[in-house]
Amino acid sequence: AQSVTQLDSQVPVFEEAPVELRCNYSSSVSVYLFWYVQYPNQGLQLLLKYLSGSTLVKGINGFEAEFNKSQTSFHLRKPSVHISDTAEYFCAVTLINTDKLIFGTGTRLQVFP
Amino acid sequence: DSGVTQTPKHLITATGQRVTLRCSPRSGDLSVYWYQQSLDQGLQFLIQYYNGEERAKGNILERFSAQQFPDLHSELNLSSLELGDSALYFCASSASGGGGYEQYFGPGTRLTVT
């Protein structure tokens, strides 16, 4: 079975500082990897995804993530955060032949002025 | 705006009752997914339909059922409701039923069971 672990439930950071949100996954077969963001009282929005190819993936709003197969990680990074990045971030995986998203427990990013 | 609509936005009902949540996918999307978000269980996949047929099933209780209609909208039926069913229910849609396609999420229906 597949599982996703988000190591930090909350990450406080000051505006314009860099941030990394950590995600590790467990799977005996190949998976696709995703990061979704959920702003307060809204649905989820895709930030980026890794299907194959270059392990460094760029997404929307200046976010990027790096797939590391040996460490089974897919950490999300942003070099300089804004107040508007305050939200809940979810890492997720699917098997390569299905669409069933398996989510981590989420990381709440709180950006302070 | 993702293009996925869900009704109603909020629903308050009593234990033992039955409710129906409705989802309209983005224009042209054939796949519809239902997810449940609760404080203790997190975000969980419930069920997927593709062009009217059930494609995948997750942790969906027997008291819950879903269907996708010929116009591709979907309904999630929850019956014999319990307090623990209180959650945010999301619908998502994607263009296809294969792997790797982006799922577009609706704003959710917040269900409160009292």
mmCIF file of C-alpha atoms in Angstrom:
data_model
loop_
_atom_site.group_PDB
_atom_site.id
_atom_site.type_symbol
_atom_site.label_atom_id
_atom_site.label_comp_id
_atom_site.label_asym_id
_atom_site.label_seq_id
_atom_site.Cartn_x
_atom_site.Cartn_y
_atom_site.Cartn_z
ATOM 1 C CA ALA A 1 0.000 0.000 0.000
ATOM 2 C CA GLN A 2 1.054 3.556 -0.568
ATOM 3 C CA SER A 3 1.383 6.211 2.110
ATOM 4 C CA VAL A 4 2.478 9.821 2.359
ATOM 5 C CA THR A 5 4.150 11.452 5.346
ATOM 6 C CA GLN A 6 4.342 15.187 5.789
ATOM 7 C CA LEU A 7 6.852 15.667 8.521
ATOM 8 C CA ASP A 8 5.760 19.088 9.704
ATOM 9 C CA SER A 9 2.182 19.860 10.677
ATOM 10 C CA GLN A 10 2.940 23.592 10.921
ATOM 11 C CA VAL A 11 5.669 25.773 9.473
ATOM 12 C CA PRO A 12 5.879 29.402 10.633
ATOM 13 C CA VAL A 13 8.047 31.694 8.533
ATOM 14 C CA PHE A 14 8.582 35.411 8.019
ATOM 15 C CA GLU A 15 7.693 37.112 4.768
ATOM 16 C CA GLU A 16 10.451 37.008 2.100
ATOM 17 C CA ALA A 17 12.200 34.095 3.828
ATOM 18 C CA PRO A 18 12.732 30.783 2.036
ATOM 19 C CA VAL A 19 10.640 27.786 2.989
ATOM 20 C CA GLU A 20 10.754 24.024 2.527
ATOM 21 C CA LEU A 21 7.791 21.740 3.191
ATOM 22 C CA ARG A 22 8.827 18.133 3.528
ATOM 23 C CA CYS A 23 7.100 15.115 2.032
ATOM 24 C CA ASN A 24 8.113 11.474 2.048
ATOM 25 C CA TYR A 25 6.213 8.642 0.453
ATOM 26 C CA SER A 26 6.185 4.894 0.676
ATOM 27 C CA SER A 27 5.355 2.647 -2.263
ATOM 28 C CA SER A 28 6.626 -0.614 -3.706
ATOM 29 C CA VAL A 29 5.623 0.474 -7.210
ATOM 30 C CA SER A 30 6.074 3.627 -9.251
ATOM 31 C CA VAL A 31 3.917 6.594 -8.356
ATOM 32 C CA TYR A 32 3.074 10.063 -9.575
ATOM 33 C CA LEU A 33 3.597 12.864 -7.057
ATOM 34 C CA PHE A 34 1.595 16.025 -6.464
ATOM 35 C CA TRP A 35 1.460 19.093 -4.271
ATOM 36 C CA TYR A 36 -1.896 20.765 -3.699
ATOM 37 C CA VAL A 37 -2.663 23.988 -1.817
ATOM 38 C CA GLN A 38 -5.848 24.734 0.102
ATOM 39 C CA TYR A 39 -6.578 28.354 0.961
ATOM 40 C CA PRO A 40 -9.029 29.022 3.808
ATOM 41 C CA ASN A 41 -12.594 28.022 2.955
ATOM 42 C CA GLN A 42 -11.648 26.891 -0.525
ATOM 43 C CA GLY A 43 -11.070 23.687 -2.431
ATOM 44 C CA LEU A 44 -7.688 22.295 -3.366
ATOM 45 C CA GLN A 45 -5.603 23.679 -6.200
ATOM 46 C CA LEU A 46 -2.747 21.886 -7.929
ATOM 47 C CA LEU A 47 0.648 23.545 -7.376
ATOM 48 C CA LEU A 48 2.778 21.095 -9.330
ATOM 49 C CA LYS A 49 3.201 17.447 -10.224
ATOM 50 C CA TYR A 50 5.917 14.974 -11.078
ATOM 51 C CA LEU A 51 5.150 12.279 -13.617
ATOM 52 C CA SER A 52 8.550 11.550 -15.171
ATOM 53 C CA GLY A 53 11.618 13.263 -16.587
ATOM 54 C CA SER A 54 13.481 16.066 -14.851
ATOM 55 C CA THR A 55 13.387 15.609 -11.103
ATOM 56 C CA LEU A 56 13.081 19.362 -10.501
ATOM 57 C CA VAL A 57 9.522 20.460 -11.126
ATOM 58 C CA LYS A 58 8.379 24.067 -11.277
ATOM 59 C CA GLY A 59 4.837 24.989 -10.396
ATOM 60 C CA ILE A 60 2.593 27.980 -9.971
ATOM 61 C CA ASN A 61 3.187 30.919 -7.626
ATOM 62 C CA GLY A 62 6.973 30.441 -7.629
ATOM 63 C CA PHE A 63 6.944 27.011 -5.990
ATOM 64 C CA GLU A 64 9.159 24.131 -7.040
ATOM 65 C CA ALA A 65 9.731 20.584 -5.841
ATOM 66 C CA GLU A 66 12.431 18.006 -6.271
ATOM 67 C CA PHE A 67 11.783 14.297 -6.654
ATOM 68 C CA ASN A 68 14.398 12.146 -4.949
ATOM 69 C CA LYS A 69 13.793 8.483 -5.700
ATOM 70 C CA SER A 70 16.505 7.138 -3.401
ATOM 71 C CA GLN A 71 15.138 9.059 -0.442
ATOM 72 C CA THR A 72 11.502 8.671 -1.564
ATOM 73 C CA SER A 73 10.995 12.366 -1.016
ATOM 74 C CA PHE A 74 9.245 15.183 -2.849
ATOM 75 C CA HIS A 75 9.969 18.347 -0.872
ATOM 76 C CA LEU A 76 8.322 21.634 -1.824
ATOM 77 C CA ARG A 77 10.339 24.847 -1.810
ATOM 78 C CA LYS A 78 9.914 28.552 -2.383
ATOM 79 C CA PRO A 79 12.854 30.964 -2.216
ATOM 80 C CA SER A 80 10.833 33.915 -0.898
ATOM 81 C CA VAL A 81 7.343 33.597 0.569
ATOM 82 C CA HIS A 82 4.542 36.148 0.677
ATOM 83 C CA ILE A 83 1.756 36.684 3.169
ATOM 84 C CA SER A 84 -0.620 35.341 0.517
ATOM 85 C CA ASP A 85 1.131 31.941 0.641
ATOM 86 C CA THR A 86 -0.458 31.300 4.030
ATOM 87 C CA ALA A 87 -2.456 28.122 3.449
ATOM 88 C CA GLU A 88 -2.541 24.358 3.981
ATOM 89 C CA TYR A 89 -0.303 22.356 1.671
ATOM 90 C CA PHE A 90 -0.923 18.719 0.829
ATOM 91 C CA CYS A 91 1.459 16.224 -0.709
ATOM 92 C CA ALA A 92 -0.208 13.354 -2.571
ATOM 93 C CA VAL A 93 0.611 10.308 -4.679
ATOM 94 C CA THR A 94 -1.197 8.107 -7.165
ATOM 95 C CA LEU A 95 -0.202 4.838 -8.728
ATOM 96 C CA ILE A 96 0.755 5.406 -12.339
ATOM 97 C CA ASN A 97 -2.329 3.640 -13.689
ATOM 98 C CA THR A 98 -4.905 5.161 -11.342
ATOM 99 C CA ASP A 99 -6.197 8.550 -10.257
ATOM 100 C CA LYS A 100 -6.854 7.704 -6.626
ATOM 101 C CA LEU A 101 -5.031 10.467 -4.756
ATOM 102 C CA ILE A 102 -3.505 9.428 -1.433
ATOM 103 C CA PHE A 103 -2.890 12.518 0.643
ATOM 104 C CA GLY A 104 -0.559 13.339 3.457
ATOM 105 C CA THR A 105 -1.904 14.976 6.592
ATOM 106 C CA GLY A 106 -1.050 18.456 5.395
ATOM 107 C CA THR A 107 1.341 21.216 6.458
ATOM 108 C CA ARG A 108 0.001 24.562 7.550
ATOM 109 C CA LEU A 109 2.275 27.328 6.268
ATOM 110 C CA GLN A 110 1.875 30.526 8.259
ATOM 111 C CA VAL A 111 3.674 33.545 6.844
ATOM 112 C CA PHE A 112 4.223 36.464 9.229
ATOM 113 C CA PRO A 113 4.972 40.082 8.230
ATOM 114 C CA ASP B 1 -12.645 29.234 -9.919
ATOM 115 C CA SER B 2 -11.929 25.607 -10.864
ATOM 116 C CA GLY B 3 -15.089 25.191 -12.942
ATOM 117 C CA VAL B 4 -16.359 22.429 -10.638
ATOM 118 C CA THR B 5 -19.566 23.302 -8.810
ATOM 119 C CA GLN B 6 -20.944 21.667 -5.702
ATOM 120 C CA THR B 7 -24.290 22.116 -4.009
ATOM 121 C CA PRO B 8 -25.226 22.786 -1.338
ATOM 122 C CA LYS B 9 -22.362 24.694 0.308
ATOM 123 C CA HIS B 10 -23.520 23.841 3.794
ATOM 124 C CA LEU B 11 -25.797 21.141 5.106
ATOM 125 C CA ILE B 12 -26.946 20.626 8.682
ATOM 126 C CA THR B 13 -28.925 17.516 9.467
ATOM 127 C CA ALA B 14 -29.669 15.098 12.274
ATOM 128 C CA THR B 15 -28.333 11.630 12.979
ATOM 129 C CA GLY B 16 -30.129 8.895 11.091
ATOM 130 C CA GLN B 17 -31.059 11.128 8.190
ATOM 131 C CA ARG B 18 -30.129 10.857 4.504
ATOM 132 C CA VAL B 19 -28.628 13.599 2.339
ATOM 133 C CA THR B 20 -27.568 14.026 -1.273
ATOM 134 C CA LEU B 21 -24.574 16.077 -2.356
ATOM 135 C CA ARG B 22 -24.373 17.205 -5.947
ATOM 136 C CA CYS B 23 -21.396 17.895 -8.188
ATOM 137 C CA SER B 24 -21.112 19.285 -11.692
ATOM 138 C CA PRO B 25 -17.706 18.671 -13.281
ATOM 139 C CA ARG B 26 -15.786 21.027 -15.532
ATOM 140 C CA SER B 27 -17.085 21.133 -19.062
ATOM 141 C CA GLY B 28 -15.665 18.188 -20.989
ATOM 142 C CA ASP B 29 -14.307 16.292 -17.992
ATOM 143 C CA LEU B 30 -15.363 12.649 -17.921
ATOM 144 C CA SER B 31 -14.031 11.642 -14.500
ATOM 145 C CA VAL B 32 -15.564 12.643 -11.187
ATOM 146 C CA TYR B 33 -14.022 11.913 -7.795
ATOM 147 C CA TRP B 34 -15.377 12.266 -4.274
ATOM 148 C CA TYR B 35 -13.160 12.979 -1.257
ATOM 149 C CA GLN B 36 -13.913 13.419 2.425
ATOM 150 C CA GLN B 37 -11.921 15.820 4.604
ATOM 151 C CA SER B 38 -12.277 15.498 8.366
ATOM 152 C CA LEU B 39 -10.123 16.483 11.321
ATOM 153 C CA ASP B 40 -9.427 12.935 12.460
ATOM 154 C CA GLN B 41 -9.169 11.154 9.072
ATOM 155 C CA GLY B 42 -7.668 13.899 6.937
ATOM 156 C CA LEU B 43 -8.339 13.867 3.190
ATOM 157 C CA GLN B 44 -9.590 10.499 1.975
ATOM 158 C CA PHE B 45 -10.565 9.279 -1.460
ATOM 159 C CA LEU B 46 -14.062 7.836 -1.522
ATOM 160 C CA ILE B 47 -14.948 6.884 -5.091
ATOM 161 C CA GLN B 48 -14.328 7.676 -8.767
ATOM 162 C CA TYR B 49 -16.659 7.558 -11.755
ATOM 163 C CA TYR B 50 -15.592 7.717 -15.354
ATOM 164 C CA ASN B 51 -18.179 8.439 -18.028
ATOM 165 C CA GLY B 52 -20.975 6.968 -15.941
ATOM 166 C CA GLU B 53 -19.166 3.869 -14.714
ATOM 167 C CA GLU B 54 -17.583 3.277 -11.331
ATOM 168 C CA ARG B 55 -13.788 3.264 -11.865
ATOM 169 C CA ALA B 56 -12.248 3.057 -8.391
ATOM 170 C CA LYS B 57 -13.369 2.740 -4.827
ATOM 171 C CA GLY B 58 -11.640 3.913 -1.685
ATOM 172 C CA ASN B 59 -12.661 4.087 1.951
ATOM 173 C CA ILE B 60 -16.332 4.553 1.233
ATOM 174 C CA LEU B 61 -18.760 3.271 3.827
ATOM 175 C CA GLU B 62 -21.602 0.949 2.811
ATOM 176 C CA ARG B 63 -24.029 3.658 3.986
ATOM 177 C CA PHE B 64 -22.645 5.905 1.252
ATOM 178 C CA SER B 65 -23.301 5.533 -2.460
ATOM 179 C CA ALA B 66 -22.657 7.582 -5.554
ATOM 180 C CA GLN B 67 -23.571 7.713 -9.193
ATOM 181 C CA GLN B 68 -22.715 9.649 -12.315
ATOM 182 C CA PHE B 69 -25.504 10.583 -14.670
ATOM 183 C CA PRO B 70 -25.518 10.762 -18.498
ATOM 184 C CA ASP B 71 -24.927 14.532 -18.349
ATOM 185 C CA LEU B 72 -21.820 13.668 -16.243
ATOM 186 C CA HIS B 73 -22.949 15.335 -13.040
ATOM 187 C CA SER B 74 -22.564 13.192 -9.955
ATOM 188 C CA GLU B 75 -24.377 12.717 -6.682
ATOM 189 C CA LEU B 76 -23.078 11.337 -3.399
ATOM 190 C CA ASN B 77 -25.760 9.872 -1.165
ATOM 191 C CA LEU B 78 -25.098 9.544 2.553
ATOM 192 C CA SER B 79 -27.626 7.639 4.648
ATOM 193 C CA SER B 80 -28.131 6.662 8.283
ATOM 194 C CA LEU B 81 -25.925 9.587 9.154
ATOM 195 C CA GLU B 82 -23.747 9.499 12.247
ATOM 196 C CA LEU B 83 -21.970 12.289 14.094
ATOM 197 C CA GLY B 84 -18.671 11.051 12.674
ATOM 198 C CA ASP B 85 -19.862 11.734 9.129
ATOM 199 C CA SER B 86 -19.532 15.455 9.772
ATOM 200 C CA ALA B 87 -16.874 16.589 7.312
ATOM 201 C CA LEU B 88 -16.094 18.586 4.225
ATOM 202 C CA TYR B 89 -16.937 16.613 1.082
ATOM 203 C CA PHE B 90 -15.072 17.548 -2.068
ATOM 204 C CA CYS B 91 -15.828 16.665 -5.619
ATOM 205 C CA ALA B 92 -13.091 16.822 -8.238
ATOM 206 C CA SER B 93 -13.046 16.238 -11.972
ATOM 207 C CA SER B 94 -10.432 15.465 -14.593
ATOM 208 C CA ALA B 95 -10.330 15.068 -18.337
ATOM 209 C CA SER B 96 -9.605 11.379 -18.327
ATOM 210 C CA GLY B 97 -9.508 8.299 -16.156
ATOM 211 C CA GLY B 98 -5.859 7.479 -16.553
ATOM 212 C CA GLY B 99 -3.015 8.374 -14.263
ATOM 213 C CA GLY B 100 -1.364 11.762 -13.913
ATOM 214 C CA TYR B 101 -4.175 14.039 -15.008
ATOM 215 C CA GLU B 102 -4.814 17.127 -12.912
ATOM 216 C CA GLN B 103 -7.877 16.888 -10.719
ATOM 217 C CA TYR B 104 -9.831 20.126 -10.357
ATOM 218 C CA PHE B 105 -11.529 20.458 -7.011
ATOM 219 C CA GLY B 106 -14.829 22.087 -6.207
ATOM 220 C CA PRO B 107 -15.320 24.346 -3.164
ATOM 221 C CA GLY B 108 -16.796 21.497 -1.122
ATOM 222 C CA THR B 109 -19.964 20.815 0.827
ATOM 223 C CA ARG B 110 -19.669 21.141 4.579
ATOM 224 C CA LEU B 111 -21.873 18.549 6.268
ATOM 225 C CA THR B 112 -22.711 18.903 9.929
ATOM 226 C CA VAL B 113 -24.562 16.046 11.603
ATOM 227 C CA THR B 114 -26.137 16.935 14.950
#
